[in-house]
Amino acid sequence: MLQEESDLSLIIAQIVQKLKGSNLYSQLERQAWASLQRPEIKLESLKEDIKEFFKISGWEKKLQNAVYSELSVFPLPSHPAAPPEHLKEPLVYMRKAQGSWEKRILKSLNSMCTELSIPLARKRPVGEQKELLNKWNEMGTDEPDLSLFRPVYAPKDFLEVLINLRNPNYENGDSLSFRTHLGLIQVPLKVKDIPELKECFVELGLNTGQLGIDDSTQVPPELFENEHVRIGQKVLAEQDSAAAQQYIRQGSPTALRAELWALILNISSEPEDVLYYEQLKTNVIQHDLLVDSLIYKVLLCFSRDTSVLSHFAYNSASPPKSYIRGKLGLEEYAVFYPPNGVIPFHGFSMYVAPLCFLYHEPSKLYQIFREMYVRFFFRLHSISSHPSGIVSLCLLFETLLQTYLPQLFYHLREIGAQPLRISFKWMVRAFSGYLATDQLLLLWDRILGYNSLEILAVLAAAVFAFRAVNLMEVTSLAAAEAVLADLSTLKVMPLLQIFLFATVT
Amino acid sequence: MSRVLVPCHVKGTVALQVGDVRTSQGRPGVLVIDVTFPSVAPFELQEITFKNYYTAFLSIRVRHHPSAHTPAKWVTCLRDYCLMPDPHSEEGAQEYVSLFRHQSPSMTFPKWLSHPVPCEQPALLCEGLPDPSRVSSEVQQMWALTEMIRASHTSARIGRFDVDGCYDLNLLSYT
């Protein structure tokens, strides 16, 4: 068999394997059985008739969406000889760096535990459970009292680790040349340049209509907006994930956004999903975790969700392990902590907050967040060589700045204001909390549309380009921070479009 | 068809360098690895598998003894096969690679090394994707590979995070 064919067979086999365990599979089986009653299903052409029935009834579309979802999330099958760690992260030195970083976090959490004499997990007494259940609906987005707890880590600490990443096989040479990278990131990952970015983000070009630009009040809606909304409604009626993903590259109309995101992330609201959420809520009520002090309601459920563990197959990070008290080293008593394996950092809740504007039904909001996390957000706080990983985003940002705004880059370096020190916190939080909400949602539309986080680095560079004039006049890091402190008035789409398509390079 | 690992002896790398080998300047860009096969019986080589470590291009040469009377001859099987599309960046630097007999027109093994089965001619690569229904009927052959993948994935839906209702933990462990 040819290499291409065997690769395709392998992908098909892997996807079939994954879908076999899913809800959709049992639904399809049931539907197929039930369809035997139908007059148009004939025994002599059974297979074809059932396939036709699936097509007409919309079940084929659901299957296509599920397959498309798998293709988007799971990396392509790797070489049969490659061990599981290779799938998580192919570069050994990155894996080691991630391991050390994780160890630091675990030590920090353990110290917090012993210093404050608070256990990692505690079964709530019945009275407390009742009280929490009553209070649940009022909890909303109130920030709990965090005064006693210091954050496990802040983005700044993580940045220091990334700055110290080195490839042991890489020789930079002592002499400076035009090739020398003047930024903070010193690992040679491949990042795109502007011509490649233009090709990748072609739908953001000057000749394509955009929401965030061509729907502004001065532009008559007949020119773009009305037609775009009409197409969006059609895409939703067709329930086609791939079409929705393509469509949303030009932005989503506000009224359609919640449904479009759900379609792209392949989230359906079956009764099982509501029940699953209720089960998670019960787990929250029953057990109090030390990590709870660091997060809000949706995240409380997220911490108890063991299905999140499966994403560690392609995440360079690994879930922390612990043992039941008194059973140290006994594998039957080994557990993950927290149950979902994700220790939240300071500001983690910012990944959830924007979604609260779109979804009001708790279990739907929960599912959307969880899917966004295992597809995108996890890459922002683990060390990997993936093109959407935070290391690549940092390098992309610095390279764009050094290549296309060399004077600005050099000036900021001279005054001790390495640009990455300012933009890192924006990218790590996917700009949540920095942009106005409507602008943030337009940005996250494109993350979904292009299935990549690279747009965060491009936007960060575009922001620097936009404020270049002011930045050239500052003489200290503090002053540079002040110029870039308030992003709440920025309009993201024009910034991106100008930076990519309208700047002379 | 059953496939077997061929015992081979992989020697240490030798740098190809012009001039004084002891000079530290001028790092060689070409290294040679000798692979010998201690078993004498002839075999059909199907696949070469290795893990790359920052090699950008690979050439393979084979030494061929046609008979006792003619001298041994070196034949190039693969020339400058690209493993790293951009040698200054990490792409492909630590990947697992397999090279197959039928892989590409440039990969030809001399006749004595392989006995092509008459009906198994290498098909043209370009004409678009193969027919999916034909491919999916060949899925049977791939189950062995999927079993390996399944075994290595943490895709189990665990559900419960406690041990018999207990989640009383001491401290996190470093492994």
XYZ file of C-alpha atoms in Angstrom:
680
model
C 0.000 0.000 0.000
C 1.277 3.480 -0.778
C 2.298 5.777 2.068
C -0.558 8.231 1.351
C -3.164 5.509 1.280
C -1.926 3.893 4.445
C -1.913 7.282 6.183
C -5.529 7.835 5.141
C -6.527 4.356 6.305
C -4.866 5.016 9.612
C -6.700 8.301 10.087
C -10.016 6.665 9.198
C -9.315 3.803 11.596
C -8.396 6.181 14.398
C -11.509 8.323 13.937
C -13.781 5.287 13.757
C -12.191 4.026 16.951
C -12.841 7.319 18.729
C -16.412 7.720 17.531
C -17.327 4.158 18.440
C -17.418 5.105 22.099
C -19.546 8.182 21.544
C -23.204 9.009 22.029
C -23.534 9.707 18.324
C -22.571 6.128 17.491
C -25.358 4.615 19.587
C -27.806 7.147 18.203
C -26.833 6.235 14.643
C -27.198 2.538 15.431
C -30.651 3.132 16.880
C -31.653 5.225 13.884
C -30.415 2.567 11.480
C -32.449 -0.136 13.253
C -35.541 2.070 13.399
C -35.236 2.913 9.704
C -35.813 -0.754 8.773
C -39.509 -0.058 9.337
C -39.550 2.512 6.599
C -41.029 1.544 3.203
C -38.165 3.003 1.172
C -35.629 0.682 2.857
C -35.363 -2.468 0.732
C -33.460 -5.586 1.703
C -31.646 -5.949 -1.610
C -30.230 -2.421 -1.417
C -30.074 -2.156 2.374
C -26.731 -0.405 2.724
C -27.452 2.216 0.059
C -30.991 2.880 1.324
C -29.881 3.423 4.888
C -27.113 5.725 3.708
C -29.696 7.676 1.701
C -31.979 7.860 4.734
C -29.139 9.205 6.866
C -28.453 11.836 4.260
C -32.058 13.042 4.052
C -32.741 12.984 7.780
C -29.624 15.022 8.615
C -27.808 12.246 10.479
C -25.070 12.098 7.877
C -24.445 15.769 8.520
C -24.114 15.097 12.260
C -21.602 12.357 11.502
C -19.671 14.662 9.176
C -19.548 17.299 11.891
C -18.239 14.757 14.396
C -15.533 13.579 11.986
C -14.591 17.171 11.195
C -14.394 17.899 14.898
C -12.037 14.960 15.454
C -9.821 16.064 12.570
C -9.610 19.585 14.005
C -8.724 18.535 17.512
C -6.581 15.450 17.255
C -3.208 15.663 15.651
C -2.576 13.339 12.715
C -1.516 9.826 13.740
C 2.188 9.778 14.274
C 4.692 7.190 13.224
C 3.940 3.750 14.744
C 7.341 3.713 16.459
C 6.722 7.056 18.188
C 5.949 6.721 21.920
C 3.005 8.619 23.501
C 5.304 11.385 24.799
C 6.205 12.170 21.210
C 2.568 12.935 20.439
C 2.384 15.253 23.439
C 5.554 17.064 22.401
C 8.139 15.906 19.823
C 11.131 17.902 21.120
C 12.862 16.332 24.088
C 14.224 19.568 25.560
C 10.726 21.106 25.555
C 9.332 18.055 27.317
C 12.005 18.352 29.969
C 11.308 22.068 30.432
C 7.584 21.382 30.824
C 8.383 18.655 33.369
C 10.505 21.024 35.474
C 7.880 23.726 35.293
C 5.207 21.299 36.441
C 7.385 20.190 39.335
C 7.691 23.825 40.449
C 3.930 24.230 40.406
C 3.401 21.031 42.355
C 5.934 22.119 44.975
C 4.210 25.483 45.251
C 0.827 23.882 45.731
C 2.218 21.430 48.292
C 3.788 24.297 50.257
C 0.528 26.199 50.226
C -1.075 23.059 51.559
C 1.338 22.594 54.460
C 1.779 26.287 55.321
C -1.923 26.988 55.543
C -2.717 23.543 56.970
C -5.424 23.097 54.394
C -5.832 19.653 52.786
C -5.742 19.210 49.012
C -9.264 17.819 49.183
C -11.876 17.658 51.905
C -15.257 16.000 52.032
C -17.795 18.665 52.968
C -19.920 18.007 56.061
C -23.614 17.577 55.223
C -24.583 20.975 56.622
C -22.053 22.748 54.421
C -23.237 20.772 51.361
C -26.830 21.901 51.927
C -25.749 25.494 52.347
C -23.677 25.437 49.159
C -26.531 23.895 47.163
C -28.842 26.677 48.293
C -26.291 29.352 47.489
C -25.352 27.817 44.116
C -27.564 29.974 41.948
C -26.509 33.172 43.631
C -22.830 32.401 43.282
C -22.691 33.869 39.809
C -19.429 35.603 39.166
C -18.727 36.836 42.683
C -15.067 36.615 43.411
C -14.400 34.493 46.501
C -12.157 35.811 49.268
C -8.655 35.145 47.994
C -6.761 37.176 50.582
C -5.169 34.163 52.287
C -4.108 32.417 49.121
C -1.322 33.529 46.925
C -1.654 32.509 43.281
C 0.062 29.259 42.380
C 1.851 31.171 39.661
C 1.485 34.372 37.702
C 2.057 34.781 33.967
C 5.284 36.651 34.761
C 6.834 33.528 36.353
C 5.869 31.473 33.341
C 7.461 34.027 31.012
C 10.777 33.716 32.864
C 10.742 29.975 32.225
C 10.072 30.507 28.516
C 12.870 33.054 28.293
C 15.304 30.468 29.664
C 14.346 27.745 27.188
C 17.365 26.532 25.239
C 17.867 23.930 22.559
C 21.076 22.072 23.535
C 21.798 21.376 19.874
C 21.535 25.006 18.775
C 24.575 27.144 18.228
C 23.818 30.838 17.908
C 27.356 31.988 17.274
C 29.010 34.807 19.138
C 28.858 37.480 16.480
C 25.715 39.510 15.905
C 24.311 39.451 12.409
C 21.087 40.529 10.782
C 19.817 37.055 11.547
C 20.305 37.413 15.301
C 17.065 37.331 17.170
C 17.026 40.283 19.545
C 13.992 39.254 21.496
C 13.604 37.237 24.696
C 12.709 33.875 23.163
C 15.830 31.994 22.100
C 14.537 28.776 20.590
C 14.453 28.363 16.807
C 10.832 27.482 16.193
C 9.441 28.078 12.756
C 7.078 31.040 12.669
C 5.265 32.615 9.739
C 6.262 35.891 8.184
C 3.794 38.450 6.860
C 3.500 37.008 3.331
C 2.712 33.609 4.863
C 0.280 35.163 7.334
C -1.472 36.960 4.478
C -1.923 33.645 2.731
C -3.162 31.992 5.892
C -5.557 34.785 6.885
C -6.649 35.602 3.356
C -10.270 36.241 4.406
C -9.121 39.198 6.519
C -7.897 40.975 3.380
C -8.889 44.424 2.235
C -11.218 43.130 -0.458
C -13.238 40.852 1.811
C -16.109 42.092 3.968
C -15.526 41.825 7.715
C -17.648 42.156 10.766
C -15.794 44.616 12.937
C -15.121 46.841 9.938
C -17.798 46.701 7.271
C -20.694 46.755 9.713
C -19.836 50.107 11.233
C -22.542 52.744 11.276
C -21.186 54.666 8.317
C -21.376 51.659 6.009
C -24.807 50.931 4.486
C -25.866 47.409 5.547
C -26.835 46.442 1.986
C -23.161 46.488 1.032
C -22.132 43.570 3.200
C -23.855 43.093 6.538
C -27.326 42.001 5.399
C -26.004 39.390 3.005
C -23.523 38.102 5.566
C -26.289 37.636 8.138
C -28.409 35.820 5.566
C -25.557 33.435 4.777
C -25.005 32.866 8.489
C -28.625 31.855 8.949
C -28.316 29.459 6.037
C -25.174 27.900 7.512
C -27.001 27.344 10.803
C -29.981 25.832 9.003
C -27.640 23.397 7.207
C -25.931 22.535 10.538
C -22.603 22.156 8.764
C -19.563 22.541 11.073
C -16.998 22.985 8.333
C -19.086 25.631 6.565
C -19.615 27.453 9.865
C -15.881 27.484 10.516
C -15.228 28.946 7.085
C -18.030 31.493 7.476
C -16.901 32.785 10.845
C -13.555 33.920 9.447
C -15.404 37.055 8.412
C -16.891 37.421 11.855
C -20.140 36.326 13.429
C -23.302 38.443 13.735
C -24.061 38.927 17.430
C -27.441 37.197 17.221
C -25.956 34.073 15.629
C -22.708 33.792 17.564
C -23.807 31.443 20.370
C -25.224 28.927 17.901
C -22.321 29.232 15.469
C -19.698 28.602 18.138
C -21.672 25.603 19.372
C -21.857 24.247 15.814
C -18.131 24.721 15.203
C -17.209 23.126 18.535
C -19.719 20.368 17.797
C -21.636 20.942 21.024
C -25.188 19.660 21.058
C -27.404 19.922 24.069
C -28.566 16.423 24.682
C -30.308 15.560 27.978
C -27.201 13.516 28.829
C -25.100 16.692 28.777
C -27.386 18.469 31.235
C -27.274 15.421 33.493
C -23.480 15.300 33.211
C -23.257 18.913 34.349
C -25.581 18.231 37.272
C -23.347 15.312 38.248
C -20.310 17.599 38.217
C -22.209 20.098 40.349
C -22.873 17.298 42.838
C -19.173 16.501 42.949
C -18.487 20.151 43.744
C -21.021 20.113 46.550
C -19.530 16.975 48.060
C -15.837 17.778 47.959
C -14.021 20.988 48.679
C -10.679 21.301 46.876
C -7.756 23.561 47.705
C -7.668 24.748 44.100
C -11.263 25.978 44.456
C -10.048 29.044 46.232
C -8.490 30.153 43.005
C -11.472 29.957 40.699
C -15.204 30.575 40.094
C -18.355 28.474 39.578
C -17.943 27.039 36.048
C -14.365 26.288 36.878
C -15.419 24.498 40.055
C -17.227 21.999 37.845
C -14.371 21.987 35.362
C -11.962 20.840 38.085
C -14.088 17.769 38.778
C -14.477 16.755 35.125
C -12.386 13.643 34.457
C -13.233 13.667 30.732
C -10.781 16.570 30.415
C -7.976 14.079 31.156
C -8.145 12.737 27.606
C -6.697 15.959 26.153
C -3.377 15.213 27.857
C -2.675 12.791 25.003
C -1.834 15.792 22.815
C -0.952 18.341 25.528
C 2.725 18.500 26.492
C 1.595 18.922 30.120
C 0.673 16.017 32.366
C -1.949 15.785 35.139
C -0.563 15.925 38.722
C -0.786 12.737 40.672
C -1.450 12.021 44.301
C -2.256 9.112 46.585
C -5.006 8.527 49.112
C -3.703 9.424 52.562
C -1.631 6.617 53.986
C -1.371 4.756 50.671
C 1.645 6.504 49.188
C 3.098 4.509 46.292
C 0.212 2.050 45.987
C -1.040 2.316 42.428
C -4.628 1.237 43.252
C -4.820 4.336 45.422
C -3.314 6.723 42.871
C -5.553 9.553 41.748
C -5.234 12.701 39.687
C -5.446 16.072 41.392
C -7.519 17.975 40.659
C -9.728 15.342 38.992
C -9.368 17.065 35.621
C -5.588 17.402 35.945
C -5.542 21.171 35.346
C -4.171 23.478 38.033
C -5.509 26.966 37.399
C -3.247 29.968 37.474
C -3.913 33.533 38.479
C -6.433 34.936 36.031
C -7.599 31.570 34.699
C -11.210 32.630 35.055
C -10.672 35.129 32.242
C -11.083 32.264 29.796
C -14.665 31.796 31.022
C -15.847 35.338 31.562
C -16.455 36.318 27.893
C -18.488 33.168 27.323
C -20.948 34.250 29.990
C -22.113 36.920 27.546
C -23.073 34.275 24.997
C -24.505 31.410 26.996
C -26.906 31.633 29.908
C -27.765 27.996 30.288
C -25.124 26.623 32.699
C -24.563 23.212 31.115
C -24.197 24.731 27.623
C -21.849 27.413 28.919
C -19.864 24.701 30.618
C -19.552 22.520 27.519
C -18.480 25.423 25.322
C -15.817 26.453 27.813
C -14.517 22.923 28.212
C -14.232 22.435 24.458
C -12.523 25.818 24.017
C -10.038 24.822 26.719
C -9.106 21.402 25.285
C -8.847 22.824 21.771
C -7.113 26.146 22.368
C -6.553 27.576 25.816
C -4.402 24.774 27.186
C -1.716 25.735 24.644
C -1.347 29.124 26.305
C 0.093 27.765 29.514
C 2.127 24.707 28.593
C 5.597 24.532 27.046
C 5.497 22.997 23.580
C 6.731 23.470 20.022
C 3.232 23.550 18.550
C 2.632 26.493 16.162
C -0.274 27.656 18.375
C 1.656 27.059 21.590
C 2.638 30.054 23.718
C 6.349 29.692 22.863
C 5.635 29.961 19.121
C 3.226 32.850 19.722
C 5.891 34.740 21.675
C 8.473 34.105 18.978
C 6.025 35.075 16.229
C 5.241 38.326 18.018
C 8.895 39.215 18.539
C 9.870 38.251 14.987
C 7.062 40.300 13.457
C 8.109 43.296 15.483
C 11.814 42.936 14.806
C 11.270 42.375 11.073
C 8.576 44.925 10.311
C 9.050 47.547 13.017
C 12.821 47.342 13.558
C 13.232 50.932 14.720
C 10.546 50.561 17.365
C 11.848 47.190 18.485
C 15.386 48.471 18.798
C 14.278 51.587 20.683
C 12.227 49.618 23.199
C 15.111 47.246 23.777
C 17.455 50.125 24.381
C 15.266 51.611 27.090
C 14.915 48.243 28.795
C 11.369 47.622 27.627
C 11.510 44.294 25.787
C 8.150 44.252 23.992
C 7.338 40.681 24.997
C 7.328 41.662 28.668
C 4.330 43.848 27.917
C 2.448 41.723 25.402
C 2.907 38.348 27.125
C 0.037 38.856 29.534
C -2.310 39.757 26.650
C -1.531 36.585 24.721
C -1.601 34.242 27.717
C -5.148 35.387 28.461
C -6.135 35.496 24.789
C -6.715 39.233 25.330
C -9.591 38.563 27.719
C -9.970 41.403 30.187
C -7.950 43.772 27.995
C -10.258 44.369 25.035
C -13.857 45.518 25.038
C -16.118 42.452 25.072
C -17.546 42.887 21.585
C -14.035 43.240 20.198
C -12.827 40.201 22.100
C -15.637 38.101 20.680
C -14.772 39.235 17.144
C -11.191 38.116 17.832
C -12.269 34.744 19.240
C -14.497 34.274 16.137
C -11.273 34.167 14.130
C -9.569 31.786 16.545
C -12.411 29.370 15.844
C -12.474 30.162 12.127
C -8.773 29.514 11.581
C -8.397 26.853 14.275
C -5.241 28.603 15.424
C -4.060 31.007 18.113
C -1.528 32.736 15.863
C -3.912 35.649 15.460
C -3.174 36.596 19.083
C 0.493 37.223 18.246
C -0.438 39.141 15.112
C -2.848 41.345 17.076
C -0.223 41.986 19.746
C 2.207 43.161 17.047
C -0.550 45.221 15.413
C -1.231 46.983 18.722
C 2.427 47.938 19.007
C 2.368 49.157 15.396
C -0.703 51.246 16.142
C 0.882 52.961 19.146
C 4.353 53.137 17.566
C 4.512 56.913 17.461
C 3.852 57.267 21.207
C 6.144 54.364 22.010
C 9.072 55.904 20.141
C 8.898 58.839 22.554
C 9.016 56.936 25.829
C 12.225 56.445 27.763
C 11.381 53.745 30.303
C 9.597 50.426 30.682
C 7.034 52.013 32.989
C 6.229 54.681 30.419
C 5.922 52.043 27.681
C 3.553 50.056 29.908
C 1.496 53.192 30.427
C 1.108 53.764 26.680
C -0.156 50.205 26.317
C -2.118 49.977 29.566
C -5.558 50.643 28.131
C -6.658 48.561 25.123
C -10.361 48.942 25.796
C -10.954 51.419 22.988
C -9.170 49.411 20.295
C -10.981 48.046 17.253
C -9.276 44.731 16.508
C -10.287 44.014 12.941
C -9.040 47.271 11.394
C -5.785 46.884 13.324
C -5.272 43.355 12.040
C -6.230 44.219 8.504
C -3.931 47.212 8.317
C -1.009 45.366 9.869
C -1.301 42.369 7.559
C -2.537 43.868 4.338
C -1.950 47.574 4.301
C 1.522 48.058 5.713
C 4.352 48.530 3.284
C 6.813 45.675 3.823
C 2.895 -10.401 4.711
C 4.994 -10.868 7.766
C 7.715 -8.394 8.504
C 10.794 -9.061 10.565
C 13.459 -6.814 12.032
C 16.773 -7.424 10.303
C 19.645 -7.580 12.784
C 22.103 -4.867 11.916
C 25.115 -3.226 13.455
C 25.066 0.585 13.449
C 28.556 2.055 13.743
C 29.409 5.417 15.270
C 29.243 8.558 13.150
C 32.278 9.695 11.202
C 32.588 13.296 10.103
C 33.515 14.003 6.511
C 36.002 16.776 6.675
C 38.570 18.233 4.389
C 41.966 19.004 5.809
C 43.158 18.735 9.398
C 40.582 16.839 11.398
C 41.829 18.299 14.664
C 40.914 21.909 13.863
C 37.968 23.017 15.955
C 36.847 25.622 13.438
C 34.797 24.630 10.465
C 32.325 22.164 11.779
C 31.584 19.405 9.271
C 28.104 19.450 7.816
C 28.199 15.826 6.678
C 28.339 12.799 8.923
C 28.442 9.185 7.807
C 26.872 6.254 9.616
C 27.881 2.749 8.558
C 25.297 0.002 8.913
C 26.350 -3.601 8.459
C 24.255 -6.763 8.348
C 25.928 -9.645 10.162
C 23.506 -12.264 8.822
C 24.640 -13.480 5.431
C 21.322 -14.685 3.964
C 19.828 -12.272 1.408
C 16.635 -10.434 2.353
C 14.102 -8.069 0.832
C 14.478 -4.732 2.557
C 10.994 -3.178 2.937
C 11.401 -0.354 5.375
C 14.033 1.638 7.220
C 12.859 3.327 10.428
C 14.791 5.792 12.572
C 14.394 8.810 14.815
C 15.920 11.967 13.464
C 18.099 14.295 15.513
C 18.736 17.502 13.570
C 19.732 15.909 10.279
C 18.476 18.000 7.384
C 19.149 15.762 4.360
C 19.716 12.063 4.070
C 21.449 10.014 1.407
C 21.679 6.241 1.443
C 24.296 4.241 -0.398
C 24.466 0.504 -0.575
C 27.519 -1.683 -1.244
C 26.789 -4.441 -3.626
C 28.669 -7.714 -4.239
C 27.174 -9.137 -7.455
C 29.341 -12.242 -7.427
C 32.679 -13.613 -6.237
C 34.514 -12.450 -9.380
C 33.344 -8.858 -9.817
C 34.532 -6.214 -7.302
C 32.091 -4.630 -4.828
C 30.311 -1.493 -6.002
C 28.590 1.371 -4.151
C 25.101 2.276 -5.372
C 23.150 5.361 -4.295
C 19.553 4.500 -3.303
C 18.488 7.816 -1.924
C 19.995 11.231 -2.481
C 19.438 14.321 -0.343
C 16.059 13.217 0.976
C 14.761 16.174 2.942
C 14.053 15.559 6.634
C 13.986 19.176 7.779
C 12.299 21.660 5.415
C 14.003 24.565 7.205
C 17.256 23.380 8.776
C 17.540 26.512 10.953
C 14.242 25.766 12.699
C 12.869 22.833 14.636
C 10.533 21.389 11.988
C 11.252 17.692 11.555
C 14.262 17.874 13.878
C 13.252 15.019 16.189
C 10.698 13.168 14.101
C 10.333 9.429 13.571
C 10.833 8.566 9.906
C 10.133 5.522 7.769
C 11.520 5.031 4.290
C 9.736 2.487 2.141
C 10.819 0.539 -0.868
C 7.972 1.856 -3.036
C 7.886 5.308 -1.525
C 9.064 7.531 -4.338
C 10.577 7.194 -7.809
C 13.969 8.272 -6.471
C 14.066 5.395 -3.999
C 15.175 2.463 -6.068
C 16.857 -0.571 -4.650
C 19.069 -2.589 -6.967
C 17.507 -5.814 -8.207
C 19.468 -8.098 -5.970
C 18.138 -6.279 -2.891
C 14.496 -6.576 -3.772
C 12.494 -8.966 -5.885
C 9.487 -6.916 -7.000
C 6.390 -9.090 -7.176
C 5.081 -8.738 -10.745
C 1.662 -7.244 -9.926
C 2.979 -4.912 -7.236
C 4.123 -2.062 -9.447
C 4.501 1.295 -7.740
C 1.431 3.330 -8.704
C 1.573 6.967 -9.747
C 1.400 9.249 -6.765
C -0.161 12.388 -8.102
C -3.739 11.729 -9.255
C -5.548 13.110 -6.200
C -6.719 11.177 -3.162
C -7.418 7.450 -3.422
C -11.017 6.275 -3.479
C -12.238 6.341 0.152
C -14.522 3.323 -0.112
C -11.719 1.192 -1.437
C -9.413 2.491 1.240
C -11.866 1.893 4.057
C -12.229 -1.725 2.978
C -8.500 -2.080 3.520
C -8.887 -0.852 7.073
C -8.522 -4.408 8.323
C -4.806 -4.260 7.663
C -4.469 -1.176 9.804
C -6.043 -2.586 12.945
C -2.656 -3.615 14.255
C -1.527 -0.010 14.126
C -4.709 1.298 15.713
C -4.339 -1.165 18.528
C -0.961 0.348 19.265
C -2.383 3.850 19.218
C -5.340 2.904 21.361
C -3.083 1.300 23.918
C -1.038 4.461 24.216
C -3.875 6.992 24.423
C -5.366 8.179 27.685
C -8.792 8.251 26.075
C -10.610 6.318 28.789
C -13.667 8.155 30.102
C -12.955 7.618 33.748
C -15.941 9.384 35.320
C -15.113 8.820 38.938
C -12.101 10.530 40.392
C -12.201 8.998 43.862
C -11.147 5.568 45.134
C -14.173 3.796 46.635
C -15.713 7.111 47.664
C -12.481 8.368 49.226
C -10.597 11.436 47.942
C -8.661 12.208 51.104
C -5.244 13.164 49.727
C -1.923 13.831 51.364
C 0.369 15.773 49.052
C 1.026 15.876 45.293
C 3.763 13.498 44.165
C 6.713 14.325 41.906
C 7.543 11.562 39.454
